[in-house]
Amino acid sequence: MSRLTSRHPLNLYYHGGEYVKICGSQDGYFPDFGHHLAGEMGGVWLHPIKLLDGFWLKVTDLERGISVWARADAFVSEPWGGRFEYDHWLGHIPVSIERSQFAPEREKGFVADYRVFANAGLPVRLRLELLVRTDLRPVWFSEQAGVVDGERDVPVEIAGRQALVKDQEHPWFVRVGTDLPGDAAEAGPELYGPEFTAGAGCGIAFAAEVELQAGGTFDFRLFAAGSYTSREECDRSYELISQRHEALLAEKQALYREIAERANLEIEGEPGLNEAFAWAKWNNQWLVQTVDGLGRGLTAGGPTYPWWFGCDSTYALQGVLAIGDPVLAKDTLDLLLKKSEETNGNGRVVHEITTLGAVANPGNTQETAHYIAFVWELFQWTGDEALLRRHYGYCVKGIDWLLGEMDPDGDLFPSGYGIIEIAGLNMELIDSAVYTAQALRAMAAMSGFFGEHERSAKYGELAERAAEAVNRVFWREADGLYADAVAPREMVAAKREAMVSLAEKHGVAGYGEYMERILQDTAGQEGDIPWLLNKNWVIVTPMEAGIADPDKAARALETMRSDVFVGEYGTYLSGILQQGTMTISTGVHAVAEAENGHPDEALELLRRMLRTFSSALPGSFSEMSPDYGCVVQAWTLYALAVPVVRGFFGVRPQAHRRVLRLNPQLPAAWHDRECKLSGLNIAGVRFDIVIRPGTDGQGRVVTVRNDERWRVVLELNGERLESDEPWIEWEVGGK
């Protein structure tokens, strides 16, 4: 498997299994950071509780009288975990150290493995001291749900090379131990390592003296396990991890090899894209979180948003389908449905669910519409009728909520916040309007599948009206763009001061004058007016969702290719502010280009996004481009996988019909290259797709293999071909 190295010690890393997440700095330390829980977002987490603030190693050369807290010179990102290399910072102590760590995929703990090497051609006598700080406390927003952290962590057992610590008020436990030689441990609140962490936890210390011959090595390990329910579970997890850590690592590495082979992308001449695509699949697995009694799902990002979101999921899960993990998509959507029914019950989809199960925001308008549209897409990829039935009733309620409570004027544009969560921007927004039209199309298809023909016809008619209204009302002919929002002039005027204040806070000059000008230009106008308030990236959604009229789509996309909207790393969040870029803004723009027949422009956006790969964390894209925010973000998978799989390879499954439709659109740069997508999982069936130049150098040879004789329909260069053979090879002429 691939590995990538960083020498940026203050940057963060984030990895783990489905239960435990580990986050610290790439020098092997664990600095306090974070705003949801001030100073507490790092360390070791077993959601919904934190286990440790961190752990550190002190090395003393007993002959030379030199002591240092080991600090890594390099961090190596592995798909399954991480490695730290210590050399320079050990000063004149003639050893080097390597630490590797991983969290077993389905166990509630982790292992840190140390190897000390005597590298100076001389024997060396060392004192090694491991220091661990516990910090048993709940996830953000827990106090609002009535769960308050105990005042301190209490050591309840110290025996041999282990210590068991409990939260004073709750059945939260962590057991820490080591296989360092010796039989003693020390625990107490006064024990700290090189970092004075903020948590009100307990220090645990282990020490041993060892002697290494010249060129010799010494290995030892740190083990930790926890539980948010009982001591018994904590002890079982610790025993399993400490006794089977080698086998658990082998199992985890095998899983990550399997992930690499699933939806394996090989574009000739594109090593950067191939590598980033592989790592995005691994990143996705880092973000899977299981909480017993609550569920399993894809979290939004680490380390800042390690819980579940409506809008993040309905983007990211499109990428999850494209890389062939339908079980994760189903699990995440089921979790959203469960919490939405419990919290709202009226069809509204929740926005933010912590790992305690608390809902911090009952839902923005856009995500209910997006959820409904995604339910149908998930069915297209899985053919899972039971899942469709499970979600269909709530989708019906969701449409009623969107077009009832949230659309009092009946114009098919639900009001409220969309994906752009700017204070005051709670009006009829483009993303909510577009995804509502898309949701109505999905509802027409779902109802038709279930034989509810009258309801299907009703939704179909509403979908046509909604799409027509978006193209008529939101379109700004003079600008060649869709508007951010439609609203009466007096509503925008009332929000002017707040919006100008926000722009000035971000150092944007001239926004007040811009607002004054657009208000003057609309003086005397009555009713809803289309506004370009910020030129937010969501104005590309009509093209992404297939709602835009073709002529408007062509013009809007051409307009948005300018440096007003696109910068060095991709699409700005706001064409007016031009102060931020995210993989989601770039990704949605790339999908829009691909969906409208512009693969070259889509690839150019992806190339800009690729410039940020490994900028902060080796093997990952940051939430904000190029290198800030979460060091790993779920919807990056949408940004990479959907333009490639659905756009360039043209994959359009209809799993319930056992049909795979292909409409490849390769960028011009790939016309003379072999393009392979192997191990694509659609409804449990493996597909291998290869597109290569034709024998005359002009056409294409398309090869499709599948092991269950699905009907494959290829549309390419004006030709339409069909076959249900398990191995198909077509040669299609044209450019």
PDB file of N, CA and C in Angstrom, residues 80-162:
ATOM      1  N   TRP A  80      -3.695   2.714   7.033  1.00  0.00           N
ATOM      2  CA  TRP A  80      -4.224   2.044   8.220  1.00  0.00           C
ATOM      3  C   TRP A  80      -3.851   2.735   9.526  1.00  0.00           C
ATOM      4  N   GLY A  81      -3.005   3.768   9.488  1.00  0.00           N
ATOM      5  CA  GLY A  81      -2.565   4.427  10.720  1.00  0.00           C
ATOM      6  C   GLY A  81      -1.483   5.438  10.437  1.00  0.00           C
ATOM      7  N   GLY A  82      -0.486   5.506  11.321  1.00  0.00           N
ATOM      8  CA  GLY A  82       0.575   6.479  11.120  1.00  0.00           C
ATOM      9  C   GLY A  82       1.872   6.030  11.753  1.00  0.00           C
ATOM     10  N   ARG A  83       2.987   6.587  11.253  1.00  0.00           N
ATOM     11  CA  ARG A  83       4.313   6.326  11.803  1.00  0.00           C
ATOM     12  C   ARG A  83       4.987   7.652  12.124  1.00  0.00           C
ATOM     13  N   PHE A  84       5.779   7.647  13.172  1.00  0.00           N
ATOM     14  CA  PHE A  84       6.550   8.817  13.569  1.00  0.00           C
ATOM     15  C   PHE A  84       8.023   8.416  13.622  1.00  0.00           C
ATOM     16  N   GLU A  85       8.880   9.229  13.034  1.00  0.00           N
ATOM     17  CA  GLU A  85      10.310   8.951  13.007  1.00  0.00           C
ATOM     18  C   GLU A  85      11.036   9.993  13.849  1.00  0.00           C
ATOM     19  N   TYR A  86      11.798   9.520  14.837  1.00  0.00           N
ATOM     20  CA  TYR A  86      12.500  10.388  15.781  1.00  0.00           C
ATOM     21  C   TYR A  86      14.001  10.221  15.575  1.00  0.00           C
ATOM     22  N   ASP A  87      14.681  11.315  15.319  1.00  0.00           N
ATOM     23  CA  ASP A  87      16.131  11.259  15.169  1.00  0.00           C
ATOM     24  C   ASP A  87      16.756  12.563  15.656  1.00  0.00           C
ATOM     25  N   HIS A  88      16.565  13.630  14.883  1.00  0.00           N
ATOM     26  CA  HIS A  88      17.220  14.911  15.176  1.00  0.00           C
ATOM     27  C   HIS A  88      16.880  15.425  16.573  1.00  0.00           C
ATOM     28  N   TRP A  89      15.609  15.331  16.965  1.00  0.00           N
ATOM     29  CA  TRP A  89      15.184  15.935  18.226  1.00  0.00           C
ATOM     30  C   TRP A  89      15.667  15.151  19.449  1.00  0.00           C
ATOM     31  N   LEU A  90      16.282  13.986  19.242  1.00  0.00           N
ATOM     32  CA  LEU A  90      16.834  13.249  20.373  1.00  0.00           C
ATOM     33  C   LEU A  90      18.209  13.772  20.790  1.00  0.00           C
ATOM     34  N   GLY A  91      18.698  14.769  20.079  1.00  0.00           N
ATOM     35  CA  GLY A  91      19.941  15.427  20.459  1.00  0.00           C
ATOM     36  C   GLY A  91      21.127  14.487  20.388  1.00  0.00           C
ATOM     37  N   HIS A  92      21.925  14.422  21.473  1.00  0.00           N
ATOM     38  CA  HIS A  92      23.160  13.635  21.491  1.00  0.00           C
ATOM     39  C   HIS A  92      22.951  12.222  22.018  1.00  0.00           C
ATOM     40  N   ILE A  93      21.706  11.813  22.218  1.00  0.00           N
ATOM     41  CA  ILE A  93      21.452  10.426  22.608  1.00  0.00           C
ATOM     42  C   ILE A  93      21.584   9.566  21.348  1.00  0.00           C
ATOM     43  N   PRO A  94      22.480   8.578  21.353  1.00  0.00           N
ATOM     44  CA  PRO A  94      22.806   7.865  20.108  1.00  0.00           C
ATOM     45  C   PRO A  94      21.782   6.788  19.738  1.00  0.00           C
ATOM     46  N   VAL A  95      20.514   7.181  19.630  1.00  0.00           N
ATOM     47  CA  VAL A  95      19.461   6.261  19.213  1.00  0.00           C
ATOM     48  C   VAL A  95      18.528   6.971  18.240  1.00  0.00           C
ATOM     49  N   SER A  96      17.818   6.185  17.475  1.00  0.00           N
ATOM     50  CA  SER A  96      16.673   6.680  16.711  1.00  0.00           C
ATOM     51  C   SER A  96      15.461   5.846  17.119  1.00  0.00           C
ATOM     52  N   ILE A  97      14.291   6.404  16.938  1.00  0.00           N
ATOM     53  CA  ILE A  97      13.062   5.746  17.387  1.00  0.00           C
ATOM     54  C   ILE A  97      12.030   5.820  16.277  1.00  0.00           C
ATOM     55  N   GLU A  98      11.280   4.773  16.146  1.00  0.00           N
ATOM     56  CA  GLU A  98      10.094   4.793  15.278  1.00  0.00           C
ATOM     57  C   GLU A  98       8.890   4.391  16.109  1.00  0.00           C
ATOM     58  N   ARG A  99       7.820   5.146  15.971  1.00  0.00           N
ATOM     59  CA  ARG A  99       6.548   4.816  16.621  1.00  0.00           C
ATOM     60  C   ARG A  99       5.502   4.618  15.538  1.00  0.00           C
ATOM     61  N   SER A 100       4.817   3.516  15.573  1.00  0.00           N
ATOM     62  CA  SER A 100       3.664   3.319  14.685  1.00  0.00           C
ATOM     63  C   SER A 100       2.433   3.119  15.560  1.00  0.00           C
ATOM     64  N   GLN A 101       1.281   3.525  15.055  1.00  0.00           N
ATOM     65  CA  GLN A 101       0.061   3.410  15.849  1.00  0.00           C
ATOM     66  C   GLN A 101      -1.127   3.139  14.948  1.00  0.00           C
ATOM     67  N   PHE A 102      -2.092   2.436  15.493  1.00  0.00           N
ATOM     68  CA  PHE A 102      -3.316   2.172  14.747  1.00  0.00           C
ATOM     69  C   PHE A 102      -4.427   1.857  15.733  1.00  0.00           C
ATOM     70  N   ALA A 103      -5.641   2.064  15.299  1.00  0.00           N
ATOM     71  CA  ALA A 103      -6.822   1.652  16.046  1.00  0.00           C
ATOM     72  C   ALA A 103      -7.465   0.503  15.285  1.00  0.00           C
ATOM     73  N   PRO A 104      -7.632  -0.658  15.908  1.00  0.00           N
ATOM     74  CA  PRO A 104      -8.326  -1.752  15.214  1.00  0.00           C
ATOM     75  C   PRO A 104      -9.684  -1.284  14.701  1.00  0.00           C
ATOM     76  N   GLU A 105     -10.076  -1.825  13.570  1.00  0.00           N
ATOM     77  CA  GLU A 105     -11.253  -1.281  12.889  1.00  0.00           C
ATOM     78  C   GLU A 105     -12.532  -1.411  13.712  1.00  0.00           C
ATOM     79  N   ARG A 106     -12.698  -2.513  14.449  1.00  0.00           N
ATOM     80  CA  ARG A 106     -13.962  -2.739  15.144  1.00  0.00           C
ATOM     81  C   ARG A 106     -13.759  -3.013  16.634  1.00  0.00           C
ATOM     82  N   GLU A 107     -12.682  -2.489  17.203  1.00  0.00           N
ATOM     83  CA  GLU A 107     -12.434  -2.643  18.632  1.00  0.00           C
ATOM     84  C   GLU A 107     -12.275  -1.271  19.284  1.00  0.00           C
ATOM     85  N   LYS A 108     -12.500  -1.225  20.592  1.00  0.00           N
ATOM     86  CA  LYS A 108     -12.560   0.059  21.292  1.00  0.00           C
ATOM     87  C   LYS A 108     -11.243   0.376  21.995  1.00  0.00           C
ATOM     88  N   GLY A 109     -10.210   0.520  21.185  1.00  0.00           N
ATOM     89  CA  GLY A 109      -8.914   0.849  21.738  1.00  0.00           C
ATOM     90  C   GLY A 109      -7.908   1.086  20.633  1.00  0.00           C
ATOM     91  N   PHE A 110      -6.627   1.184  21.012  1.00  0.00           N
ATOM     92  CA  PHE A 110      -5.573   1.408  20.025  1.00  0.00           C
ATOM     93  C   PHE A 110      -4.256   0.877  20.570  1.00  0.00           C
ATOM     94  N   VAL A 111      -3.266   0.821  19.683  1.00  0.00           N
ATOM     95  CA  VAL A 111      -1.924   0.351  20.010  1.00  0.00           C
ATOM     96  C   VAL A 111      -0.914   1.333  19.454  1.00  0.00           C
ATOM     97  N   ALA A 112       0.077   1.694  20.256  1.00  0.00           N
ATOM     98  CA  ALA A 112       1.245   2.438  19.780  1.00  0.00           C
ATOM     99  C   ALA A 112       2.453   1.533  19.966  1.00  0.00           C
ATOM    100  N   ASP A 113       3.182   1.307  18.885  1.00  0.00           N
ATOM    101  CA  ASP A 113       4.303   0.370  18.871  1.00  0.00           C
ATOM    102  C   ASP A 113       5.600   1.160  18.692  1.00  0.00           C
ATOM    103  N   TYR A 114       6.535   1.020  19.640  1.00  0.00           N
ATOM    104  CA  TYR A 114       7.799   1.758  19.606  1.00  0.00           C
ATOM    105  C   TYR A 114       8.951   0.794  19.291  1.00  0.00           C
ATOM    106  N   ARG A 115       9.892   1.271  18.476  1.00  0.00           N
ATOM    107  CA  ARG A 115      11.149   0.553  18.239  1.00  0.00           C
ATOM    108  C   ARG A 115      12.296   1.533  18.445  1.00  0.00           C
ATOM    109  N   VAL A 116      13.196   1.186  19.358  1.00  0.00           N
ATOM    110  CA  VAL A 116      14.365   2.003  19.658  1.00  0.00           C
ATOM    111  C   VAL A 116      15.581   1.320  19.049  1.00  0.00           C
ATOM    112  N   PHE A 117      16.407   2.101  18.318  1.00  0.00           N
ATOM    113  CA  PHE A 117      17.551   1.546  17.592  1.00  0.00           C
ATOM    114  C   PHE A 117      18.825   2.264  18.026  1.00  0.00           C
ATOM    115  N   ALA A 118      19.826   1.486  18.501  1.00  0.00           N
ATOM    116  CA  ALA A 118      21.127   2.053  18.872  1.00  0.00           C
ATOM    117  C   ALA A 118      21.953   2.220  17.600  1.00  0.00           C
ATOM    118  N   ASN A 119      22.062   3.453  17.126  1.00  0.00           N
ATOM    119  CA  ASN A 119      22.575   3.675  15.776  1.00  0.00           C
ATOM    120  C   ASN A 119      23.966   4.285  15.698  1.00  0.00           C
ATOM    121  N   ALA A 120      24.685   4.373  16.833  1.00  0.00           N
ATOM    122  CA  ALA A 120      25.981   5.049  16.792  1.00  0.00           C
ATOM    123  C   ALA A 120      27.156   4.087  16.893  1.00  0.00           C
ATOM    124  N   GLY A 121      26.916   2.799  16.750  1.00  0.00           N
ATOM    125  CA  GLY A 121      28.004   1.845  16.841  1.00  0.00           C
ATOM    126  C   GLY A 121      28.493   1.618  18.252  1.00  0.00           C
ATOM    127  N   LEU A 122      27.699   2.056  19.233  1.00  0.00           N
ATOM    128  CA  LEU A 122      28.067   1.924  20.634  1.00  0.00           C
ATOM    129  C   LEU A 122      26.883   1.376  21.423  1.00  0.00           C
ATOM    130  N   PRO A 123      27.154   0.649  22.498  1.00  0.00           N
ATOM    131  CA  PRO A 123      26.046   0.267  23.373  1.00  0.00           C
ATOM    132  C   PRO A 123      25.489   1.501  24.078  1.00  0.00           C
ATOM    133  N   VAL A 124      24.252   1.411  24.515  1.00  0.00           N
ATOM    134  CA  VAL A 124      23.627   2.546  25.180  1.00  0.00           C
ATOM    135  C   VAL A 124      22.688   2.031  26.264  1.00  0.00           C
ATOM    136  N   ARG A 125      22.693   2.724  27.406  1.00  0.00           N
ATOM    137  CA  ARG A 125      21.816   2.356  28.516  1.00  0.00           C
ATOM    138  C   ARG A 125      20.799   3.474  28.703  1.00  0.00           C
ATOM    139  N   LEU A 126      19.512   3.134  28.642  1.00  0.00           N
ATOM    140  CA  LEU A 126      18.443   4.131  28.602  1.00  0.00           C
ATOM    141  C   LEU A 126      17.437   3.919  29.721  1.00  0.00           C
ATOM    142  N   ARG A 127      16.824   5.021  30.110  1.00  0.00           N
ATOM    143  CA  ARG A 127      15.600   4.982  30.910  1.00  0.00           C
ATOM    144  C   ARG A 127      14.477   5.473  30.008  1.00  0.00           C
ATOM    145  N   LEU A 128      13.460   4.667  29.834  1.00  0.00           N
ATOM    146  CA  LEU A 128      12.309   4.998  28.997  1.00  0.00           C
ATOM    147  C   LEU A 128      11.109   5.236  29.895  1.00  0.00           C
ATOM    148  N   GLU A 129      10.445   6.366  29.709  1.00  0.00           N
ATOM    149  CA  GLU A 129       9.287   6.713  30.525  1.00  0.00           C
ATOM    150  C   GLU A 129       8.103   7.055  29.617  1.00  0.00           C
ATOM    151  N   LEU A 130       7.044   6.294  29.744  1.00  0.00           N
ATOM    152  CA  LEU A 130       5.794   6.571  29.026  1.00  0.00           C
ATOM    153  C   LEU A 130       4.870   7.347  29.956  1.00  0.00           C
ATOM    154  N   LEU A 131       4.351   8.454  29.466  1.00  0.00           N
ATOM    155  CA  LEU A 131       3.413   9.258  30.239  1.00  0.00           C
ATOM    156  C   LEU A 131       2.119   9.396  29.449  1.00  0.00           C
ATOM    157  N   VAL A 132       1.005   9.053  30.073  1.00  0.00           N
ATOM    158  CA  VAL A 132      -0.314   9.113  29.435  1.00  0.00           C
ATOM    159  C   VAL A 132      -1.202  10.021  30.272  1.00  0.00           C
ATOM    160  N   ARG A 133      -1.998  10.880  29.612  1.00  0.00           N
ATOM    161  CA  ARG A 133      -2.992  11.695  30.316  1.00  0.00           C
ATOM    162  C   ARG A 133      -4.386  11.272  29.883  1.00  0.00           C
ATOM    163  N   THR A 134      -5.202  10.842  30.830  1.00  0.00           N
ATOM    164  CA  THR A 134      -6.600  10.542  30.526  1.00  0.00           C
ATOM    165  C   THR A 134      -7.397  11.848  30.490  1.00  0.00           C
ATOM    166  N   ASP A 135      -8.558  11.785  29.875  1.00  0.00           N
ATOM    167  CA  ASP A 135      -9.484  12.927  29.871  1.00  0.00           C
ATOM    168  C   ASP A 135     -10.866  12.405  29.495  1.00  0.00           C
ATOM    169  N   LEU A 136     -11.487  11.709  30.405  1.00  0.00           N
ATOM    170  CA  LEU A 136     -12.805  11.133  30.165  1.00  0.00           C
ATOM    171  C   LEU A 136     -13.848  12.240  30.230  1.00  0.00           C
ATOM    172  N   ARG A 137     -14.375  12.591  29.075  1.00  0.00           N
ATOM    173  CA  ARG A 137     -15.365  13.665  28.998  1.00  0.00           C
ATOM    174  C   ARG A 137     -16.233  13.436  27.766  1.00  0.00           C
ATOM    175  N   PRO A 138     -17.444  13.992  27.731  1.00  0.00           N
ATOM    176  CA  PRO A 138     -18.343  13.737  26.600  1.00  0.00           C
ATOM    177  C   PRO A 138     -18.086  14.676  25.425  1.00  0.00           C
ATOM    178  N   VAL A 139     -18.666  14.299  24.308  1.00  0.00           N
ATOM    179  CA  VAL A 139     -18.559  15.073  23.076  1.00  0.00           C
ATOM    180  C   VAL A 139     -19.285  16.420  23.220  1.00  0.00           C
ATOM    181  N   TRP A 140     -19.002  17.316  22.292  1.00  0.00           N
ATOM    182  CA  TRP A 140     -19.651  18.637  22.247  1.00  0.00           C
ATOM    183  C   TRP A 140     -21.178  18.499  22.250  1.00  0.00           C
ATOM    184  N   PHE A 141     -21.833  19.476  22.837  1.00  0.00           N
ATOM    185  CA  PHE A 141     -23.300  19.600  22.894  1.00  0.00           C
ATOM    186  C   PHE A 141     -23.928  18.613  23.865  1.00  0.00           C
ATOM    187  N   SER A 142     -23.108  17.954  24.666  1.00  0.00           N
ATOM    188  CA  SER A 142     -23.662  16.980  25.609  1.00  0.00           C
ATOM    189  C   SER A 142     -24.367  17.649  26.776  1.00  0.00           C
ATOM    190  N   GLU A 143     -23.831  18.763  27.243  1.00  0.00           N
ATOM    191  CA  GLU A 143     -24.479  19.446  28.369  1.00  0.00           C
ATOM    192  C   GLU A 143     -25.902  19.845  28.021  1.00  0.00           C
ATOM    193  N   GLN A 144     -26.114  20.281  26.773  1.00  0.00           N
ATOM    194  CA  GLN A 144     -27.469  20.652  26.357  1.00  0.00           C
ATOM    195  C   GLN A 144     -28.400  19.439  26.372  1.00  0.00           C
ATOM    196  N   ALA A 145     -27.811  18.242  26.262  1.00  0.00           N
ATOM    197  CA  ALA A 145     -28.607  17.017  26.317  1.00  0.00           C
ATOM    198  C   ALA A 145     -28.671  16.446  27.728  1.00  0.00           C
ATOM    199  N   GLY A 146     -28.127  17.178  28.709  1.00  0.00           N
ATOM    200  CA  GLY A 146     -28.211  16.760  30.099  1.00  0.00           C
ATOM    201  C   GLY A 146     -27.091  15.872  30.582  1.00  0.00           C
ATOM    202  N   VAL A 147     -26.014  15.742  29.808  1.00  0.00           N
ATOM    203  CA  VAL A 147     -24.881  14.914  30.212  1.00  0.00           C
ATOM    204  C   VAL A 147     -23.717  15.836  30.557  1.00  0.00           C
ATOM    205  N   VAL A 148     -23.370  15.902  31.828  1.00  0.00           N
ATOM    206  CA  VAL A 148     -22.337  16.817  32.312  1.00  0.00           C
ATOM    207  C   VAL A 148     -21.139  16.000  32.779  1.00  0.00           C
ATOM    208  N   ASP A 149     -19.971  16.412  32.350  1.00  0.00           N
ATOM    209  CA  ASP A 149     -18.735  15.721  32.702  1.00  0.00           C
ATOM    210  C   ASP A 149     -18.511  15.726  34.210  1.00  0.00           C
ATOM    211  N   GLY A 150     -17.990  14.614  34.735  1.00  0.00           N
ATOM    212  CA  GLY A 150     -17.594  14.582  36.133  1.00  0.00           C
ATOM    213  C   GLY A 150     -16.425  15.519  36.384  1.00  0.00           C
ATOM    214  N   GLU A 151     -16.234  15.903  37.642  1.00  0.00           N
ATOM    215  CA  GLU A 151     -15.206  16.882  37.964  1.00  0.00           C
ATOM    216  C   GLU A 151     -13.809  16.383  37.663  1.00  0.00           C
ATOM    217  N   ARG A 152     -13.570  15.074  37.813  1.00  0.00           N
ATOM    218  CA  ARG A 152     -12.225  14.563  37.575  1.00  0.00           C
ATOM    219  C   ARG A 152     -12.272  13.084  37.217  1.00  0.00           C
ATOM    220  N   ASP A 153     -11.123  12.587  36.726  1.00  0.00           N
ATOM    221  CA  ASP A 153     -10.953  11.167  36.459  1.00  0.00           C
ATOM    222  C   ASP A 153     -10.288  10.525  37.683  1.00  0.00           C
ATOM    223  N   VAL A 154     -10.751   9.328  38.044  1.00  0.00           N
ATOM    224  CA  VAL A 154     -10.292   8.684  39.271  1.00  0.00           C
ATOM    225  C   VAL A 154      -9.626   7.352  38.944  1.00  0.00           C
ATOM    226  N   PRO A 155      -8.359   7.141  39.361  1.00  0.00           N
ATOM    227  CA  PRO A 155      -7.761   5.809  39.205  1.00  0.00           C
ATOM    228  C   PRO A 155      -8.468   4.821  40.126  1.00  0.00           C
ATOM    229  N   VAL A 156      -9.000   3.744  39.568  1.00  0.00           N
ATOM    230  CA  VAL A 156      -9.712   2.759  40.387  1.00  0.00           C
ATOM    231  C   VAL A 156      -8.924   1.467  40.530  1.00  0.00           C
ATOM    232  N   GLU A 157      -7.888   1.299  39.713  1.00  0.00           N
ATOM    233  CA  GLU A 157      -7.050   0.110  39.849  1.00  0.00           C
ATOM    234  C   GLU A 157      -5.695   0.382  39.221  1.00  0.00           C
ATOM    235  N   ILE A 158      -4.638   0.070  39.953  1.00  0.00           N
ATOM    236  CA  ILE A 158      -3.271   0.097  39.426  1.00  0.00           C
ATOM    237  C   ILE A 158      -2.666  -1.244  39.764  1.00  0.00           C
ATOM    238  N   ALA A 159      -2.400  -2.053  38.757  1.00  0.00           N
ATOM    239  CA  ALA A 159      -1.906  -3.407  38.978  1.00  0.00           C
ATOM    240  C   ALA A 159      -0.926  -3.759  37.873  1.00  0.00           C
ATOM    241  N   GLY A 160       0.309  -4.098  38.259  1.00  0.00           N
ATOM    242  CA  GLY A 160       1.312  -4.431  37.270  1.00  0.00           C
ATOM    243  C   GLY A 160       1.555  -3.261  36.343  1.00  0.00           C
ATOM    244  N   ARG A 161       1.586  -3.547  35.076  1.00  0.00           N
ATOM    245  CA  ARG A 161       1.842  -2.500  34.077  1.00  0.00           C
ATOM    246  C   ARG A 161       0.545  -1.951  33.494  1.00  0.00           C
ATOM    247  N   GLN A 162      -0.499  -1.858  34.304  1.00  0.00           N
ATOM    248  CA  GLN A 162      -1.785  -1.357  33.842  1.00  0.00           C
ATOM    249  C   GLN A 162      -2.388  -0.412  34.873  1.00  0.00           C
TER     250      GLN A 162
END
